[in-house]
PDB file of C-alpha atoms in Angstrom:
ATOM      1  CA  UNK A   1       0.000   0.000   0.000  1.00 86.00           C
ATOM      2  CA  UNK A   2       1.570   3.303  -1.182  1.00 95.00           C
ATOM      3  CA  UNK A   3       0.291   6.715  -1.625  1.00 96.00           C
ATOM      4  CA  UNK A   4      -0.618   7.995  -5.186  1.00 95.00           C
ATOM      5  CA  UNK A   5       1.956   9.867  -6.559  1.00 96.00           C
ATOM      6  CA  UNK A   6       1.213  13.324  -6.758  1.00 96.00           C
ATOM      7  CA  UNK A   7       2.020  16.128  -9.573  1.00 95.00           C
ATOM      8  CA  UNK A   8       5.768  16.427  -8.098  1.00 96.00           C
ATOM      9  CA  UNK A   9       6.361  13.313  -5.440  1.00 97.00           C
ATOM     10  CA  UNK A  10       6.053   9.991  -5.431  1.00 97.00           C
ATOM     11  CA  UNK A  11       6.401   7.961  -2.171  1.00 98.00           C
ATOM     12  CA  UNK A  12       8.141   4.164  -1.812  1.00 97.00           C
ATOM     13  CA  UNK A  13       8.763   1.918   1.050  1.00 97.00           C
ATOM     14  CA  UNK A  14      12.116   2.817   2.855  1.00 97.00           C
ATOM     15  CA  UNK A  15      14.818  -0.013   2.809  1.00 97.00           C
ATOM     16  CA  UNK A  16      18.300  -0.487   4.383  1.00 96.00           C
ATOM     17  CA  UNK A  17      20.240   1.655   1.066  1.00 97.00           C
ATOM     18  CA  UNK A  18      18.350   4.676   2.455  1.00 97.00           C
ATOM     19  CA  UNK A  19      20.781   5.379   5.454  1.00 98.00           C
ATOM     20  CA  UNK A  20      22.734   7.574   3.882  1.00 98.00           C
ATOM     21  CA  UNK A  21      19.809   9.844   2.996  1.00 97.00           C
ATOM     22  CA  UNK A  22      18.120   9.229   6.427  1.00 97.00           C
ATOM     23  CA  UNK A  23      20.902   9.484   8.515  1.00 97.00           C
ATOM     24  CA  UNK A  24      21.614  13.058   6.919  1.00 97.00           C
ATOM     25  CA  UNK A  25      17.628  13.929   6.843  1.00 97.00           C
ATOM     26  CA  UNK A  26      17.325  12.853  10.598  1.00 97.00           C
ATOM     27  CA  UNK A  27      20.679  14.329  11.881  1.00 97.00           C
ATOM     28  CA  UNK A  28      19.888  17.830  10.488  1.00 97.00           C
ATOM     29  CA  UNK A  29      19.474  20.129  13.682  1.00 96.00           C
ATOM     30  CA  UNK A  30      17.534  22.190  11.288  1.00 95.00           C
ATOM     31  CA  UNK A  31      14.871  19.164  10.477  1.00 95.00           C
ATOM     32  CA  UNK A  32      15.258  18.135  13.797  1.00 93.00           C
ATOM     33  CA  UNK A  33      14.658  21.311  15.810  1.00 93.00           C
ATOM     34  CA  UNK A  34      11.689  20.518  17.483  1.00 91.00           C
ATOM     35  CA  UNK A  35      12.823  16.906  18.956  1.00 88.00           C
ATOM     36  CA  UNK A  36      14.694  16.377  21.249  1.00 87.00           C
ATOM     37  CA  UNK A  37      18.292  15.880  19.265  1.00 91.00           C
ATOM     38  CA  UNK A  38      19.201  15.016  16.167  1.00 95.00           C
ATOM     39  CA  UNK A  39      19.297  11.525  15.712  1.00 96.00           C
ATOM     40  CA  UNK A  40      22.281   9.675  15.050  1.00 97.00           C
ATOM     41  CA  UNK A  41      23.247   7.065  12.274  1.00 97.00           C
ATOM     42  CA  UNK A  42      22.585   4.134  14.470  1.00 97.00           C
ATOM     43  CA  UNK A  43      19.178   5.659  15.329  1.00 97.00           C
ATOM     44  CA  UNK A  44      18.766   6.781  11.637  1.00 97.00           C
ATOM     45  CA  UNK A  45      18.960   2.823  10.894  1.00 97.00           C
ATOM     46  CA  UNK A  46      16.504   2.089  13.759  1.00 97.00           C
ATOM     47  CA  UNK A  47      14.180   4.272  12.194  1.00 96.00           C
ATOM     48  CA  UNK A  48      14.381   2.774   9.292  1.00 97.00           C
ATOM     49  CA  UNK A  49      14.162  -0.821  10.755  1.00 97.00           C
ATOM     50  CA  UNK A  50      10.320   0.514  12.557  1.00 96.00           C
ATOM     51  CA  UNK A  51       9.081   1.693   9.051  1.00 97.00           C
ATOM     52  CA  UNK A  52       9.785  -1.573   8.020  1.00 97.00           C
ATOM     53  CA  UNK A  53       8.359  -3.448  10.649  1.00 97.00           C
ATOM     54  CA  UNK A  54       5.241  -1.052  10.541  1.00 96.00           C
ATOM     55  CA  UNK A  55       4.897  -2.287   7.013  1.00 97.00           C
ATOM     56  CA  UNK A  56       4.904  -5.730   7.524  1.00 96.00           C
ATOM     57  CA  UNK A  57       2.717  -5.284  10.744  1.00 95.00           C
ATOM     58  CA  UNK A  58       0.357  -2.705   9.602  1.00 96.00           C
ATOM     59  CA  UNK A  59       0.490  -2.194   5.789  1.00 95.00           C
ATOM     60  CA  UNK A  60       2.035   1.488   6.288  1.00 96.00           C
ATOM     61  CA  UNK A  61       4.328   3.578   8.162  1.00 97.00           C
ATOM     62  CA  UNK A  62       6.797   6.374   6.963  1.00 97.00           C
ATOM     63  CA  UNK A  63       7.889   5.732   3.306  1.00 98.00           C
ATOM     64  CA  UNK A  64      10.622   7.624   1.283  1.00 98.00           C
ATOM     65  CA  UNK A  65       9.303  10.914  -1.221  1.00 98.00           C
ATOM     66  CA  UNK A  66      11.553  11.889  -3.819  1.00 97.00           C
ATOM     67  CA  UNK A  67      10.507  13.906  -6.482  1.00 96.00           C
ATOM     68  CA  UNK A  68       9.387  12.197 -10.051  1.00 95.00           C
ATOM     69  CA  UNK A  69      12.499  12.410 -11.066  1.00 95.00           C
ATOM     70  CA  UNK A  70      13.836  10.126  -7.594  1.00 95.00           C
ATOM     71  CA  UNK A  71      15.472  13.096  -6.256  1.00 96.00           C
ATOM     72  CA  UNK A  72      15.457  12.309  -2.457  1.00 98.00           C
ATOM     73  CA  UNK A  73      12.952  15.086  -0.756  1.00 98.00           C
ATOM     74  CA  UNK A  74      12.312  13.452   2.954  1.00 97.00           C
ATOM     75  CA  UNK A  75       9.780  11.169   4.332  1.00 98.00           C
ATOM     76  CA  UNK A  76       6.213  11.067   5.242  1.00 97.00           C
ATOM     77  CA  UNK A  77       3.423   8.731   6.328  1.00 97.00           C
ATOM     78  CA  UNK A  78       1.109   7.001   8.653  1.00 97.00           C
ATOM     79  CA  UNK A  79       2.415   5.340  12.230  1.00 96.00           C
ATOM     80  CA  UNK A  80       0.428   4.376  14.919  1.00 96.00           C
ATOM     81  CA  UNK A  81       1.144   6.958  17.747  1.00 92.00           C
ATOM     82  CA  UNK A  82       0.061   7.018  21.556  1.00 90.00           C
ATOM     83  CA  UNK A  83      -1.969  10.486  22.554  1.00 89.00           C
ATOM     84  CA  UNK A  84      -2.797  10.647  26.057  1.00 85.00           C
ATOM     85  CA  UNK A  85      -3.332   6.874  26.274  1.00 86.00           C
ATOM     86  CA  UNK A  86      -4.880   6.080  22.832  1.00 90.00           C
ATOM     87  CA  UNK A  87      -4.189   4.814  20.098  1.00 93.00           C
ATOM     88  CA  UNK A  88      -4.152   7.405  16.945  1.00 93.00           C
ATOM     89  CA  UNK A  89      -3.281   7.418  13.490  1.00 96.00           C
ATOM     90  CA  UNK A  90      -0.945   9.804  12.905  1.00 95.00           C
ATOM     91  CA  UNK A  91       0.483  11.551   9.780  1.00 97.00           C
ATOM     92  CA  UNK A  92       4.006  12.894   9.735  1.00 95.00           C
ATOM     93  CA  UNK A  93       6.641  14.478   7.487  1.00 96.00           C
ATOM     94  CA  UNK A  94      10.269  14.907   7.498  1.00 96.00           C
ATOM     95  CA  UNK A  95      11.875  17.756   4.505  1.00 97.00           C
ATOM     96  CA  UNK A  96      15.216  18.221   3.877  1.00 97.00           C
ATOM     97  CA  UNK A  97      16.055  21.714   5.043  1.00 96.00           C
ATOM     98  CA  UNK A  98      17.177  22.937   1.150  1.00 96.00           C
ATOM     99  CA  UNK A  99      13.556  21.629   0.071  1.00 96.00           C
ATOM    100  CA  UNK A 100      11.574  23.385   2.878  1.00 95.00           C
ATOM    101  CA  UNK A 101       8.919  26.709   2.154  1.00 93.00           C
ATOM    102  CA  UNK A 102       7.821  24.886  -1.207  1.00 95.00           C
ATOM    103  CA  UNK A 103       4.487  22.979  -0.589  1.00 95.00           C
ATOM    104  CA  UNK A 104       6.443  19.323  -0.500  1.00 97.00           C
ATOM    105  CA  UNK A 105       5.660  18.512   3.107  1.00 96.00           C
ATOM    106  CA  UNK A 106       1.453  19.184   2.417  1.00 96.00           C
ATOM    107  CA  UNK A 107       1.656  17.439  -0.641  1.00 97.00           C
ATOM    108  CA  UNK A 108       2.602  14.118   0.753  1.00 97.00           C
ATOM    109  CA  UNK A 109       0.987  14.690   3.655  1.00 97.00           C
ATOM    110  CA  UNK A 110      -2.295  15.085   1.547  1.00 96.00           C
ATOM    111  CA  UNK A 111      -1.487  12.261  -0.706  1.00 97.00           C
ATOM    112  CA  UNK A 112      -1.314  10.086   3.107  1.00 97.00           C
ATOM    113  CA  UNK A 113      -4.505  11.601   4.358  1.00 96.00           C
ATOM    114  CA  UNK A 114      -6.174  10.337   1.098  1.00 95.00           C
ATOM    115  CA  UNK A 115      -4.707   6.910   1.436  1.00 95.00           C
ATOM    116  CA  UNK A 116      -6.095   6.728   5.040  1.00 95.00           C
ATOM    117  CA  UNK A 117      -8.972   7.634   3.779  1.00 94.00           C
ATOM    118  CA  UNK A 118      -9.834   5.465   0.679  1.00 93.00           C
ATOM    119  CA  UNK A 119      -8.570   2.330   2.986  1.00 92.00           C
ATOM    120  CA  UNK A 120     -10.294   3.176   5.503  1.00 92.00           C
ATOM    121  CA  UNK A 121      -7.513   2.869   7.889  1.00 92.00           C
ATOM    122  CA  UNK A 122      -8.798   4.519  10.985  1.00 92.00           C
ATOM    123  CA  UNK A 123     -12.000   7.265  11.434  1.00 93.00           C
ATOM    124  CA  UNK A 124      -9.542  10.144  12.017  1.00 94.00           C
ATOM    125  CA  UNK A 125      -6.099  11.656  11.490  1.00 95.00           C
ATOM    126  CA  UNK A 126      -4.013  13.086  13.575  1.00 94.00           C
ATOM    127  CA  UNK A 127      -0.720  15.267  13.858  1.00 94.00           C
ATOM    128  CA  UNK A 128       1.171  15.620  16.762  1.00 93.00           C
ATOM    129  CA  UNK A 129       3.454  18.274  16.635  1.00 91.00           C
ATOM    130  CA  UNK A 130       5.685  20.424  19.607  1.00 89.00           C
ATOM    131  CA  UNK A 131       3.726  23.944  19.973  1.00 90.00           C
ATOM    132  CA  UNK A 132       6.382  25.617  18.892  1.00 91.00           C
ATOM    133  CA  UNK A 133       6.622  23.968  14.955  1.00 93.00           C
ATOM    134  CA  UNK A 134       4.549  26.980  13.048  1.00 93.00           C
ATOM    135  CA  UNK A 135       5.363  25.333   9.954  1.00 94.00           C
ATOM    136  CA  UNK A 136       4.609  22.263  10.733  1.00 94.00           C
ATOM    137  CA  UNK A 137       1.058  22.840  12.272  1.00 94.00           C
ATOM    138  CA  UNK A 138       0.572  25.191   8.496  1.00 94.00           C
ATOM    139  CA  UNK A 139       1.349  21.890   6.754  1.00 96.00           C
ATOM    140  CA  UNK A 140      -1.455  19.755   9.336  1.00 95.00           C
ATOM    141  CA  UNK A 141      -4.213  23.189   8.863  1.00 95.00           C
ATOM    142  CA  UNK A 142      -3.308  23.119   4.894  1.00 95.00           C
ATOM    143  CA  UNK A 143      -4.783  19.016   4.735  1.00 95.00           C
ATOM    144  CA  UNK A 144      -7.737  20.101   6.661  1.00 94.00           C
ATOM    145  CA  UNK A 145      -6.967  19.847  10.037  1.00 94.00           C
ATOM    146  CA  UNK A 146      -7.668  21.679  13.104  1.00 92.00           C
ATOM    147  CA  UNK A 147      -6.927  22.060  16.945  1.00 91.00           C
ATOM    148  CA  UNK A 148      -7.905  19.150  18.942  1.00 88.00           C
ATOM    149  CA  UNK A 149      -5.861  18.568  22.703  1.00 83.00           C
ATOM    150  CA  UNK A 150      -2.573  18.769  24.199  1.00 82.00           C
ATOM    151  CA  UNK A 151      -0.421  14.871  24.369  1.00 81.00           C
ATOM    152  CA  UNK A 152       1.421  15.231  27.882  1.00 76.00           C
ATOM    153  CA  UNK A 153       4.197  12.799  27.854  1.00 65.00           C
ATOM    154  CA  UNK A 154       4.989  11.394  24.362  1.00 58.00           C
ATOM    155  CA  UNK A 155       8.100  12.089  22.165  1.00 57.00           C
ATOM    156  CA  UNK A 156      10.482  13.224  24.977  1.00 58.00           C
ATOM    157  CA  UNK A 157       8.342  17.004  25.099  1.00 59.00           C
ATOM    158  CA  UNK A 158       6.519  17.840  27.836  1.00 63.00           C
ATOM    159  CA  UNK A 159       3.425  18.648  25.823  1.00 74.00           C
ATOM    160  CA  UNK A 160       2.454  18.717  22.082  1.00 79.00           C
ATOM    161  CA  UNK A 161      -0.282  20.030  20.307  1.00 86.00           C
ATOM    162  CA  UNK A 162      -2.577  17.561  18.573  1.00 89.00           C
ATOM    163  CA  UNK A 163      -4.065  18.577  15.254  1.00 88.00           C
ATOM    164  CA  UNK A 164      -6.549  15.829  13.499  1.00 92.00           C
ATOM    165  CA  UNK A 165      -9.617  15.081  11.253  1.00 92.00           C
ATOM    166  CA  UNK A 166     -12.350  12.858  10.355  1.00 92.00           C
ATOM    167  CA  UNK A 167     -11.355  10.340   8.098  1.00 89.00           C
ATOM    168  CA  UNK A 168     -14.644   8.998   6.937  1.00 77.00           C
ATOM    169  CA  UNK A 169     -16.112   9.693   3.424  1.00 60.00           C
ATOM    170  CA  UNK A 170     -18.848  11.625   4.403  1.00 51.00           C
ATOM    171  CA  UNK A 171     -17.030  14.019   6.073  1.00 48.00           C
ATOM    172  CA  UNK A 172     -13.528  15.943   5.175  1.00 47.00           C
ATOM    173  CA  UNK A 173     -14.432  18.185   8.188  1.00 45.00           C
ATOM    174  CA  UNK A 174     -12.510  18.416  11.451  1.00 43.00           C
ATOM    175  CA  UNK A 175     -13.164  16.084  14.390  1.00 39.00           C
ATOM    176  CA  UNK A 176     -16.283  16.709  16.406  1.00 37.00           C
ATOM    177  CA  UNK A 177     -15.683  18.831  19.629  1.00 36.00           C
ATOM    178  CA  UNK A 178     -12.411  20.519  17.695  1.00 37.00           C
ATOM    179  CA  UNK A 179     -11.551  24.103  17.663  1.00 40.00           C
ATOM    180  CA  UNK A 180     -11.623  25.078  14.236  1.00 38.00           C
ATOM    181  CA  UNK A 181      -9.944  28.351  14.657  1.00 35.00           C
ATOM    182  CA  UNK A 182      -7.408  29.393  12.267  1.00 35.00           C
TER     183      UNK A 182
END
């Protein structure tokens, strides 16, 4: 199960002969800002090693975008995340710093949400993201999300702000009981 490409990414699973790319991607303080550290090449290549084991567990995780031409742009999917106790379906994106400001990170993240959608993978979306990641919450807004809660105690941050949506086909509006200020 992969995303459909869109008019400048397309999306496949991420492998072992990524590290290179991922190790760079993931130990960019720049990409990284918001986590805790940078990660390091070992922790690059566990990454990689959960995306695969989230596709043979779940169907999906975080899979490789490039651009048509297989230029290496980040990463971006669906993982199964913990909020506040529950289970959630979570998209997220990774850019490389050079390819950030130009609509890349919505446009997977869009292609993901539509996945989740058509397969009917869960009834909402979410994106967890430290309060602090403007850019990141414009990417989550830009698919159609809106404010939902604050996670206290997941990723190593204190608290993050959860952004999500409905996922079924009747709806493409935000979760019931959501602020849907701007």
């Amino acid at each position: 199960m992969l995303p459909a490409a869109t008019p400048r990414l397309r999306f496949r699973p991420m492998t072992s002969g990524d590290l290179d790319d991922m190790a760079r991607l993931l130990g960019d303080p720049r990409v990284m800002e918001f986590y805790p550290a940078p990660k390091t090449r070992d922790e690059a290549a566990r990454w990689i090693a959960w995306n695969e084991e989230n596709y043979a567990a779940d169907g999906f995780g975080l899979w490789i975008i490039e651009t048509r031409e297989g230029v290496f742009v980040g990463d971006c999917g669906l993982t199964w995340q913990d909020v506040n106790g529950e289970p959630k379906l979570e998209v997220g994106y990774h850019v490389r710093t050079e390819l950030q400001g130009r609509g890349l990170a919505t446009e997977a993240a869009a292609a993901c949400r539509d996945l989740a959608r058509e397969h009917g993978i869960a009834d909402e979306l979410v994106a967890i993201i430290h309060p602090d990641n403007t850019a990141s919450e414009r990417v989550a807004r830009k698919i159609g999300m809106t404010r939902l809660d604050d996670d206290r105690g997941g990723g190593g941050i204190a608290v993050r702000t959860v952004l999500g949506l409905r996922l079924d086909r009747a709806s493409t509006g935000p979760v019931a009981g959501s602020d849907s200020t701007p």
